[in-house]
């Protein structure tokens, strides 16, 4: 597993969206506890986004400029916590988009990843123009880039207040948007198919195995099995000593078997779940 693939797990699928603040997506710590020492920048559909154009919304709702994070003033990023990344960038049209972020993480240095996610009809602007003055609509319209959201806005204006100036402004922008946007039959959605089919299983295993680190070792060893600690460490970011200790814990818990050559074979995810259920029932029984 490459560093790119490992870090990609931070990204929350289907979190990419257009908002009043810009283009946003969510990072969730599914790996190990860490500190963010900075954000070196990002990317959107192959275009670099400077760190100065990135805002972070922390788990407690605090907003901070990405450039304010440092080794002296780090951002704690505990397991299961989320950080919302806001890019000061034009609204995205429907289809699949490539987003990325480069971060300075304690102990790792500057690392990053790129991944794909979709913008769908539900992510487009969906408002009632009657709630806006003509001046407010004229200020809003230049930011809209997808013909569908402009067509929807125009029809609602026609059926509502039908203000001539507003309709003309929407139609002018709609004409420009149609020229720049792909045809409807050319819009592609592929990010959903690109995500790992095992993601739900991995989320479940996090709850069962108690940490993303243990899940990573378990899944990597299961894919390679029979696998030695050295082989598993070579496919992850963990040291061989850490992997060996984790695999030893799995063996003690009955989740893995070690052969004479020092290689491990893991039990199936279903067996992991069953063992956890029996353990929970035993604890409850002792308390009754």
mmCIF file of N, CA and C in Angstrom, residues 106-157:
data_model
loop_
_atom_site.group_PDB
_atom_site.id
_atom_site.type_symbol
_atom_site.label_atom_id
_atom_site.label_comp_id
_atom_site.label_asym_id
_atom_site.label_seq_id
_atom_site.Cartn_x
_atom_site.Cartn_y
_atom_site.Cartn_z
ATOM 1 N N UNK A 106 2.998 15.505 11.858
ATOM 2 C CA UNK A 106 4.033 15.154 12.822
ATOM 3 C C UNK A 106 4.574 13.748 12.542
ATOM 4 N N UNK A 107 5.888 13.673 12.391
ATOM 5 C CA UNK A 107 6.532 12.382 12.191
ATOM 6 C C UNK A 107 6.554 11.900 10.751
ATOM 7 N N UNK A 108 5.774 12.526 9.882
ATOM 8 C CA UNK A 108 5.701 12.086 8.488
ATOM 9 C C UNK A 108 6.323 13.092 7.527
ATOM 10 N N UNK A 109 6.413 14.350 7.935
ATOM 11 C CA UNK A 109 6.843 15.392 7.028
ATOM 12 C C UNK A 109 5.694 15.849 6.149
ATOM 13 N N UNK A 110 6.030 16.385 4.973
ATOM 14 C CA UNK A 110 5.002 16.861 4.045
ATOM 15 C C UNK A 110 4.540 15.708 3.156
ATOM 16 N N UNK A 111 3.291 15.353 3.274
ATOM 17 C CA UNK A 111 2.714 14.245 2.509
ATOM 18 C C UNK A 111 1.367 14.703 1.962
ATOM 19 N N UNK A 112 0.852 13.984 1.003
ATOM 20 C CA UNK A 112 -0.442 14.370 0.447
ATOM 21 C C UNK A 112 -1.055 13.274 -0.393
ATOM 22 N N UNK A 113 -2.229 13.565 -0.904
ATOM 23 C CA UNK A 113 -2.932 12.601 -1.745
ATOM 24 C C UNK A 113 -3.873 13.345 -2.673
ATOM 25 N N UNK A 114 -4.290 12.660 -3.718
ATOM 26 C CA UNK A 114 -5.357 13.125 -4.602
ATOM 27 C C UNK A 114 -6.380 12.009 -4.720
ATOM 28 N N UNK A 115 -7.639 12.371 -4.844
ATOM 29 C CA UNK A 115 -8.688 11.375 -4.989
ATOM 30 C C UNK A 115 -9.839 11.974 -5.784
ATOM 31 N N UNK A 116 -10.755 11.133 -6.215
ATOM 32 C CA UNK A 116 -11.900 11.583 -7.009
ATOM 33 C C UNK A 116 -13.175 11.534 -6.188
ATOM 34 N N UNK A 117 -14.051 12.484 -6.452
ATOM 35 C CA UNK A 117 -15.376 12.485 -5.845
ATOM 36 C C UNK A 117 -16.320 13.186 -6.814
ATOM 37 N N UNK A 118 -17.614 12.958 -6.635
ATOM 38 C CA UNK A 118 -18.609 13.462 -7.580
ATOM 39 C C UNK A 118 -19.360 14.680 -7.054
ATOM 40 N N UNK A 119 -19.669 15.574 -7.979
ATOM 41 C CA UNK A 119 -20.656 16.629 -7.746
ATOM 42 C C UNK A 119 -21.908 16.204 -8.510
ATOM 43 N N UNK A 120 -23.025 16.076 -7.809
ATOM 44 C CA UNK A 120 -24.277 15.626 -8.418
ATOM 45 C C UNK A 120 -25.301 16.755 -8.423
ATOM 46 N N UNK A 121 -26.491 16.463 -8.938
ATOM 47 C CA UNK A 121 -27.560 17.465 -8.958
ATOM 48 C C UNK A 121 -27.807 18.040 -7.569
ATOM 49 N N UNK A 122 -27.717 17.193 -6.559
ATOM 50 C CA UNK A 122 -28.005 17.626 -5.187
ATOM 51 C C UNK A 122 -26.992 18.636 -4.672
ATOM 52 N N UNK A 123 -25.818 18.713 -5.309
ATOM 53 C CA UNK A 123 -24.775 19.633 -4.854
ATOM 54 C C UNK A 123 -24.856 20.998 -5.531
ATOM 55 N N UNK A 124 -25.784 21.167 -6.464
ATOM 56 C CA UNK A 124 -25.934 22.441 -7.158
ATOM 57 C C UNK A 124 -26.784 23.396 -6.336
ATOM 58 N N UNK A 125 -26.668 24.683 -6.651
ATOM 59 C CA UNK A 125 -27.457 25.697 -5.946
ATOM 60 C C UNK A 125 -28.939 25.419 -6.142
ATOM 61 N N UNK A 126 -29.676 25.434 -5.051
ATOM 62 C CA UNK A 126 -31.113 25.140 -5.093
ATOM 63 C C UNK A 126 -31.826 26.127 -4.170
ATOM 64 N N UNK A 127 -32.144 27.309 -4.710
ATOM 65 C CA UNK A 127 -32.751 28.362 -3.896
ATOM 66 C C UNK A 127 -33.975 28.927 -4.603
ATOM 67 N N UNK A 128 -34.768 29.675 -3.848
ATOM 68 C CA UNK A 128 -35.927 30.378 -4.393
ATOM 69 C C UNK A 128 -35.508 31.810 -4.686
ATOM 70 N N UNK A 129 -35.479 32.217 -5.958
ATOM 71 C CA UNK A 129 -35.040 33.579 -6.284
ATOM 72 C C UNK A 129 -35.914 34.656 -5.656
ATOM 73 N N UNK A 130 -37.128 34.299 -5.256
ATOM 74 C CA UNK A 130 -38.009 35.277 -4.610
ATOM 75 C C UNK A 130 -37.428 35.771 -3.294
ATOM 76 N N UNK A 131 -36.506 35.005 -2.726
ATOM 77 C CA UNK A 131 -35.878 35.405 -1.466
ATOM 78 C C UNK A 131 -34.748 36.402 -1.678
ATOM 79 N N UNK A 132 -34.464 36.738 -2.934
ATOM 80 C CA UNK A 132 -33.363 37.639 -3.260
ATOM 81 C C UNK A 132 -33.892 38.881 -3.975
ATOM 82 N N UNK A 133 -33.249 40.005 -3.734
ATOM 83 C CA UNK A 133 -33.525 41.186 -4.541
ATOM 84 C C UNK A 133 -32.837 40.995 -5.890
ATOM 85 N N UNK A 134 -33.192 41.809 -6.869
ATOM 86 C CA UNK A 134 -32.550 41.717 -8.178
ATOM 87 C C UNK A 134 -31.050 41.954 -8.045
ATOM 88 N N UNK A 135 -30.673 42.922 -7.227
ATOM 89 C CA UNK A 135 -29.251 43.220 -7.036
ATOM 90 C C UNK A 135 -28.517 42.022 -6.432
ATOM 91 N N UNK A 136 -29.163 41.343 -5.483
ATOM 92 C CA UNK A 136 -28.543 40.169 -4.864
ATOM 93 C C UNK A 136 -28.404 39.028 -5.866
ATOM 94 N N UNK A 137 -29.422 38.853 -6.726
ATOM 95 C CA UNK A 137 -29.335 37.822 -7.760
ATOM 96 C C UNK A 137 -28.217 38.128 -8.747
ATOM 97 N N UNK A 138 -28.099 39.392 -9.121
ATOM 98 C CA UNK A 138 -27.054 39.783 -10.069
ATOM 99 C C UNK A 138 -25.659 39.549 -9.480
ATOM 100 N N UNK A 139 -25.541 39.645 -8.164
ATOM 101 C CA UNK A 139 -24.256 39.373 -7.514
ATOM 102 C C UNK A 139 -23.996 37.878 -7.396
ATOM 103 N N UNK A 140 -25.068 37.086 -7.289
ATOM 104 C CA UNK A 140 -24.949 35.638 -7.125
ATOM 105 C C UNK A 140 -24.685 34.920 -8.442
ATOM 106 N N UNK A 141 -25.356 35.334 -9.487
ATOM 107 C CA UNK A 141 -25.363 34.616 -10.764
ATOM 108 C C UNK A 141 -23.972 34.370 -11.362
ATOM 109 N N UNK A 142 -23.036 35.328 -11.320
ATOM 110 C CA UNK A 142 -21.721 35.076 -11.933
ATOM 111 C C UNK A 142 -20.975 33.881 -11.343
ATOM 112 N N UNK A 143 -21.310 33.484 -10.104
ATOM 113 C CA UNK A 143 -20.632 32.349 -9.475
ATOM 114 C C UNK A 143 -21.181 31.004 -9.945
ATOM 115 N N UNK A 144 -22.333 31.001 -10.610
ATOM 116 C CA UNK A 144 -22.971 29.754 -11.028
ATOM 117 C C UNK A 144 -22.400 29.319 -12.377
ATOM 118 N N UNK A 145 -22.013 28.030 -12.486
ATOM 119 C CA UNK A 145 -21.331 27.548 -13.681
ATOM 120 C C UNK A 145 -22.027 26.380 -14.355
ATOM 121 N N UNK A 146 -22.962 25.735 -13.649
ATOM 122 C CA UNK A 146 -23.641 24.583 -14.229
ATOM 123 C C UNK A 146 -24.972 25.019 -14.835
ATOM 124 N N UNK A 147 -25.220 24.699 -16.109
ATOM 125 C CA UNK A 147 -26.477 25.110 -16.744
ATOM 126 C C UNK A 147 -27.719 24.672 -15.981
ATOM 127 N N UNK A 148 -27.678 23.500 -15.352
ATOM 128 C CA UNK A 148 -28.862 22.998 -14.663
ATOM 129 C C UNK A 148 -29.301 23.929 -13.544
ATOM 130 N N UNK A 149 -28.369 24.417 -12.735
ATOM 131 C CA UNK A 149 -28.760 25.283 -11.631
ATOM 132 C C UNK A 149 -29.266 26.631 -12.141
ATOM 133 N N UNK A 150 -28.737 27.090 -13.267
ATOM 134 C CA UNK A 150 -29.214 28.345 -13.850
ATOM 135 C C UNK A 150 -30.591 28.170 -14.476
ATOM 136 N N UNK A 151 -30.810 27.037 -15.142
ATOM 137 C CA UNK A 151 -32.133 26.765 -15.717
ATOM 138 C C UNK A 151 -33.185 26.674 -14.618
ATOM 139 N N UNK A 152 -32.829 26.018 -13.528
ATOM 140 C CA UNK A 152 -33.743 25.873 -12.399
ATOM 141 C C UNK A 152 -34.062 27.240 -11.798
ATOM 142 N N UNK A 153 -33.048 28.076 -11.687
ATOM 143 C CA UNK A 153 -33.241 29.418 -11.131
ATOM 144 C C UNK A 153 -34.123 30.262 -12.045
ATOM 145 N N UNK A 154 -33.905 30.142 -13.348
ATOM 146 C CA UNK A 154 -34.700 30.924 -14.305
ATOM 147 C C UNK A 154 -36.165 30.522 -14.264
ATOM 148 N N UNK A 155 -36.449 29.223 -14.236
ATOM 149 C CA UNK A 155 -37.842 28.773 -14.225
ATOM 150 C C UNK A 155 -38.560 29.212 -12.958
ATOM 151 N N UNK A 156 -37.874 29.176 -11.845
ATOM 152 C CA UNK A 156 -38.501 29.607 -10.591
ATOM 153 C C UNK A 156 -38.765 31.109 -10.596
ATOM 154 N N UNK A 157 -37.861 31.855 -11.214
ATOM 155 C CA UNK A 157 -38.092 33.300 -11.312
ATOM 156 C C UNK A 157 -39.272 33.587 -12.229
#
